[in-house]
Amino acid sequence: MSQSTDFAAVILAAGKGTRMKSSLHKVLHPIAGRPMLMHLLDSFAQLELKRTVVVVGDKREQLDAALANRDVSTTLQDPQLGTAHAALQAREALDGFSGNILVCFGDCPMVKAETVRKLAAALEGGAKVAVLGFRPEDPLQYGRIIADEGGAVSKMVEFKDASEAERACDLCNSGLIVAHSDDMWPLLDAVGNDNAQGEYYLPDVATNAIARGDKVVVVETEANEVAGINSRAELAAAEAQWQTEQREHWMAEGVTLRAPETVFFSYDTELAADVTIDPNVVFGPGVTVASGAHIKSFSHIEGATIGEGAQVGPYARLRPGAVMEKGSFVGNFVEMKKATLGEGAKASHLTYLGDAEVGAGANIGAGTITCNYDGYFKYKTVIGERAFIGSNSALIAPVTIGPDAIVAAGSAVSRDVGAGDLRMVRAEQVVKPGWADRFHDTMKKKKAAGKK
């Protein structure tokens, strides 16, 4: 793309998405925890677009809300008379803009910025219009692009209007098209609706350009880059494709995945080299893992920071705000939320740490919980360095356990414990000799009497 040519994008997202059968707008359905439209916008951010317009229709309020914090404008298509008509609705939002305009669909989240640059380069090479084509295994009912070996397009036709010979062509139209604003608007204005559906089709921009003697070229890409998402099955396929690419990426970056097909990443997962991930691990948004960390099987991690050499799981759950410092450890059935586990600290099993700060080298016994919520407010628990919390203890926040302190097993601690102190909070044990034997005898006699 020439540095002197400005660029704008028009993203079409006005359709009803009826095949999704959802109250959520189609382009807001997530892939790897991020709406598909946001994947597309993040990719296009690399193009340094001057303006971006999303053409909306059904469920407009959802899109307006989702885009509120982005430098993106929306414009309404009503009524919906086809893709060319939809693109024309962006003209007012792009008033005064001079440069290349990309028109694409919001349900194609895998489109790469580099691919768009190739389309722009075709304009620099003398074409008036550049379109993106692909060759799927099964062309289905995609529109066809008729072009020579050099990529010069002689005709674009919708499947419903194509002849048998044209349908035999396997070069299909992705829907992406680029032209300079000086050409795009007149070509869109010239699109008619004399076709089987009575709609204004975007590919007729290229058809009209050819008719007036302009050069139109096709740039080809892989089918999986431009796969549209119109159903839950296609959404699942896109998720699978994205996850496969991420697994390959992280292994190439030095991460060990013991069973790659069972590990699921989020759009923003960050892993350092020499991280090891066992089977059946799920990463939600906001996770960073440092070198040497080991994530064991069946762990679910979201919004967490895992330090160098830390160990998680198996069967651990880290929720937003969880921080594990260097060499710390959580084992099976440990849950952390808005809690920090200091360097070398351990919570080996059956523990809940919420709104807590655990010092370096501390040991949290099995069954320990921080009681952080009174039904109205959250409170913090602070556990000092090298403190030892015995099994089955309840730390009732707000409470501070000092460094090197010991909380005896089975204690319910509601007051601060000083450094180096022992706190034991238990009811007095009472022994009644022979009571259990007498109880069993009485119950057995009652049961026998009942049967008679």
Coordinates of N, CA and C in Angstrom, one line a residue, residues 190-278:
A190 N -24.0 3.1 -10.0 CA -24.4 2.5 -11.3 C -25.0 1.1 -11.1
V191 N -24.9 0.5 -10.0 CA -25.4 -0.9 -9.8 C -26.9 -0.9 -9.8
G192 N -27.4 -1.9 -10.6 CA -28.8 -2.1 -10.7 C -29.3 -3.3 -10.0
N193 N -30.6 -3.6 -10.1 CA -31.1 -4.8 -9.4 C -31.8 -5.8 -10.4
D194 N -31.3 -5.8 -11.6 CA -31.9 -6.7 -12.6 C -31.3 -8.1 -12.5
N195 N -31.7 -8.8 -11.5 CA -31.2 -10.1 -11.3 C -32.2 -11.0 -10.6
A196 N -31.9 -12.3 -10.3 CA -32.9 -13.2 -9.8 C -33.5 -12.8 -8.5
Q197 N -32.7 -12.1 -7.7 CA -33.1 -11.7 -6.4 C -33.7 -10.3 -6.3
G198 N -33.5 -9.5 -7.3 CA -33.9 -8.1 -7.3 C -33.2 -7.3 -6.3
E199 N -31.9 -7.6 -6.1 CA -31.1 -6.9 -5.1 C -29.9 -6.2 -5.8
Y200 N -29.4 -5.3 -5.1 CA -28.2 -4.5 -5.6 C -26.9 -5.2 -5.1
Y201 N -26.2 -5.9 -6.0 CA -25.1 -6.8 -5.6 C -23.8 -6.0 -5.6
L202 N -23.0 -6.2 -4.6 CA -21.7 -5.6 -4.5 C -20.7 -6.0 -5.7
P203 N -20.7 -7.3 -6.1 CA -19.9 -7.7 -7.2 C -20.1 -6.9 -8.5
D204 N -21.3 -6.3 -8.6 CA -21.6 -5.5 -9.9 C -20.7 -4.2 -9.9
V205 N -20.1 -3.9 -8.8 CA -19.1 -2.8 -8.9 C -18.0 -3.2 -9.9
A206 N -17.5 -4.4 -9.8 CA -16.5 -4.9 -10.7 C -17.1 -5.1 -12.1
T207 N -18.3 -5.6 -12.2 CA -18.9 -5.8 -13.5 C -19.1 -4.5 -14.2
N208 N -19.5 -3.4 -13.5 CA -19.7 -2.1 -14.2 C -18.3 -1.5 -14.6
A209 N -17.3 -1.8 -13.8 CA -16.0 -1.3 -14.1 C -15.5 -2.0 -15.4
I210 N -15.7 -3.3 -15.5 CA -15.3 -4.0 -16.7 C -16.1 -3.4 -17.9
A211 N -17.3 -3.2 -17.7 CA -18.2 -2.7 -18.8 C -17.7 -1.3 -19.4
R212 N -17.1 -0.5 -18.5 CA -16.7 0.8 -19.0 C -15.2 0.7 -19.4
G213 N -14.6 -0.5 -19.4 CA -13.3 -0.6 -20.0 C -12.2 -0.6 -18.9
D214 N -12.5 -0.5 -17.7 CA -11.5 -0.5 -16.6 C -10.9 -1.9 -16.4
K215 N -9.7 -1.9 -15.8 CA -9.0 -3.1 -15.5 C -9.5 -3.5 -14.1
V216 N -9.9 -4.8 -14.0 CA -10.3 -5.4 -12.7 C -9.5 -6.6 -12.5
V217 N -8.9 -6.7 -11.3 CA -8.0 -7.9 -11.1 C -8.5 -8.6 -9.8
V218 N -8.2 -9.9 -9.8 CA -8.5 -10.7 -8.6 C -7.2 -11.1 -7.9
V219 N -7.2 -11.0 -6.6 CA -6.1 -11.5 -5.8 C -6.6 -12.7 -5.1
E220 N -5.9 -13.8 -5.1 CA -6.4 -15.1 -4.5 C -5.8 -15.2 -3.1
T221 N -6.6 -15.9 -2.2 CA -6.2 -16.2 -0.9 C -6.7 -17.6 -0.5
E222 N -6.3 -18.1 0.7 CA -6.8 -19.4 1.1 C -8.3 -19.3 1.6
A223 N -9.0 -20.4 1.3 CA -10.4 -20.4 1.6 C -10.7 -20.1 3.1
N224 N -9.8 -20.6 4.0 CA -10.1 -20.5 5.4 C -10.0 -19.0 5.9
E225 N -9.3 -18.2 5.1 CA -9.2 -16.8 5.6 C -10.4 -16.0 5.3
V226 N -11.2 -16.4 4.4 CA -12.4 -15.6 4.0 C -13.7 -16.4 4.3
A227 N -13.6 -17.4 5.0 CA -14.9 -18.2 5.3 C -15.8 -17.4 6.1
G228 N -17.0 -17.2 5.6 CA -18.1 -16.5 6.3 C -18.7 -17.3 7.4
I229 N -19.3 -16.7 8.4 CA -19.9 -17.4 9.6 C -21.3 -17.0 9.6
N230 N -22.2 -17.9 9.3 CA -23.6 -17.7 9.3 C -24.4 -18.6 10.2
S231 N -23.8 -19.6 10.8 CA -24.5 -20.5 11.6 C -23.6 -20.9 12.8
R232 N -24.2 -21.6 13.7 CA -23.4 -22.1 14.9 C -22.3 -23.1 14.5
A233 N -22.6 -23.9 13.5 CA -21.6 -24.9 13.0 C -20.5 -24.2 12.4
E234 N -20.7 -23.1 11.6 CA -19.6 -22.4 11.0 C -18.8 -21.6 12.0
L235 N -19.5 -21.1 13.1 CA -18.8 -20.5 14.2 C -17.9 -21.5 14.9
A236 N -18.3 -22.7 15.1 CA -17.5 -23.7 15.7 C -16.3 -24.0 14.8
A237 N -16.5 -24.1 13.5 CA -15.4 -24.3 12.6 C -14.4 -23.2 12.6
A238 N -14.9 -22.0 12.7 CA -13.9 -20.9 12.8 C -13.1 -20.9 14.1
E239 N -13.8 -21.2 15.2 CA -13.1 -21.4 16.5 C -12.0 -22.5 16.3
A240 N -12.4 -23.6 15.8 CA -11.4 -24.7 15.6 C -10.2 -24.3 14.8
Q241 N -10.5 -23.5 13.7 CA -9.4 -23.0 12.8 C -8.5 -22.1 13.6
W242 N -9.1 -21.2 14.4 CA -8.3 -20.2 15.1 C -7.5 -20.9 16.2
Q243 N -8.1 -21.9 16.9 CA -7.3 -22.6 17.9 C -6.2 -23.4 17.3
T244 N -6.4 -24.0 16.2 CA -5.3 -24.8 15.5 C -4.2 -23.9 15.2
E245 N -4.5 -22.7 14.7 CA -3.4 -21.8 14.3 C -2.6 -21.3 15.5
Q246 N -3.3 -21.1 16.6 CA -2.7 -20.6 17.9 C -1.8 -21.7 18.5
R247 N -2.3 -23.0 18.4 CA -1.5 -24.1 19.0 C -0.2 -24.2 18.2
E248 N -0.2 -24.1 16.9 CA 1.0 -24.1 16.1 C 1.9 -22.9 16.4
H249 N 1.3 -21.8 16.6 CA 2.1 -20.6 16.9 C 2.8 -20.7 18.2
W250 N 2.1 -21.2 19.2 CA 2.8 -21.2 20.5 C 3.9 -22.3 20.6
M251 N 3.6 -23.5 19.9 CA 4.6 -24.5 19.9 C 5.9 -24.0 19.1
A252 N 5.7 -23.2 18.1 CA 6.8 -22.6 17.3 C 7.5 -21.6 18.2
E253 N 6.9 -21.0 19.2 CA 7.5 -20.1 20.1 C 8.2 -20.7 21.3
G254 N 8.2 -22.1 21.4 CA 8.9 -22.8 22.4 C 8.0 -23.2 23.6
V255 N 6.7 -23.3 23.4 CA 5.8 -23.8 24.4 C 5.5 -25.3 24.1
T256 N 5.6 -26.1 25.2 CA 5.3 -27.5 25.1 C 3.8 -27.7 25.3
L257 N 3.1 -28.3 24.4 CA 1.7 -28.7 24.5 C 1.7 -30.2 24.4
R258 N 1.4 -30.9 25.5 CA 1.5 -32.4 25.5 C 0.3 -33.0 24.7
A259 N -0.8 -32.4 24.6 CA -1.9 -32.8 23.7 C -2.5 -31.6 23.1
P260 N -1.9 -31.0 22.1 CA -2.3 -29.7 21.5 C -3.8 -29.6 21.3
E261 N -4.4 -30.6 20.7 CA -5.8 -30.5 20.3 C -6.8 -30.3 21.5
T262 N -6.3 -30.5 22.7 CA -7.1 -30.4 23.9 C -6.9 -29.1 24.7
V263 N -6.0 -28.3 24.2 CA -5.7 -27.0 24.9 C -6.4 -25.8 24.1
F264 N -7.1 -25.0 24.8 CA -7.8 -23.9 24.2 C -7.3 -22.5 24.7
F265 N -7.0 -21.6 23.8 CA -6.5 -20.3 24.1 C -7.5 -19.2 23.9
S266 N -7.3 -18.1 24.6 CA -8.1 -16.9 24.3 C -7.3 -16.0 23.3
Y267 N -8.0 -15.0 22.8 CA -7.5 -14.1 21.8 C -6.2 -13.4 22.3
D268 N -6.1 -13.2 23.6 CA -5.0 -12.4 24.2 C -4.0 -13.2 25.1
T269 N -4.1 -14.5 25.0 CA -3.2 -15.4 25.9 C -1.7 -15.1 25.5
E270 N -0.9 -14.9 26.6 CA 0.5 -14.7 26.4 C 1.3 -15.7 27.1
L271 N 2.2 -16.4 26.4 CA 3.0 -17.5 27.0 C 4.4 -17.3 26.6
A272 N 5.3 -17.5 27.6 CA 6.7 -17.4 27.4 C 7.3 -18.8 26.9
A273 N 8.5 -18.8 26.4 CA 9.1 -20.0 26.0 C 9.3 -20.9 27.3
D274 N 9.3 -22.2 27.0 CA 9.5 -23.2 28.1 C 8.4 -23.3 29.1
V275 N 7.2 -22.8 28.7 CA 6.0 -23.1 29.4 C 5.6 -24.5 29.0
T276 N 5.1 -25.3 30.0 CA 4.6 -26.7 29.6 C 3.1 -26.7 30.0
I277 N 2.3 -27.2 29.0 CA 0.8 -27.3 29.3 C 0.4 -28.7 29.0
D278 N -0.2 -29.3 30.0 CA -0.7 -30.7 29.9 C -2.0 -30.7 29.2

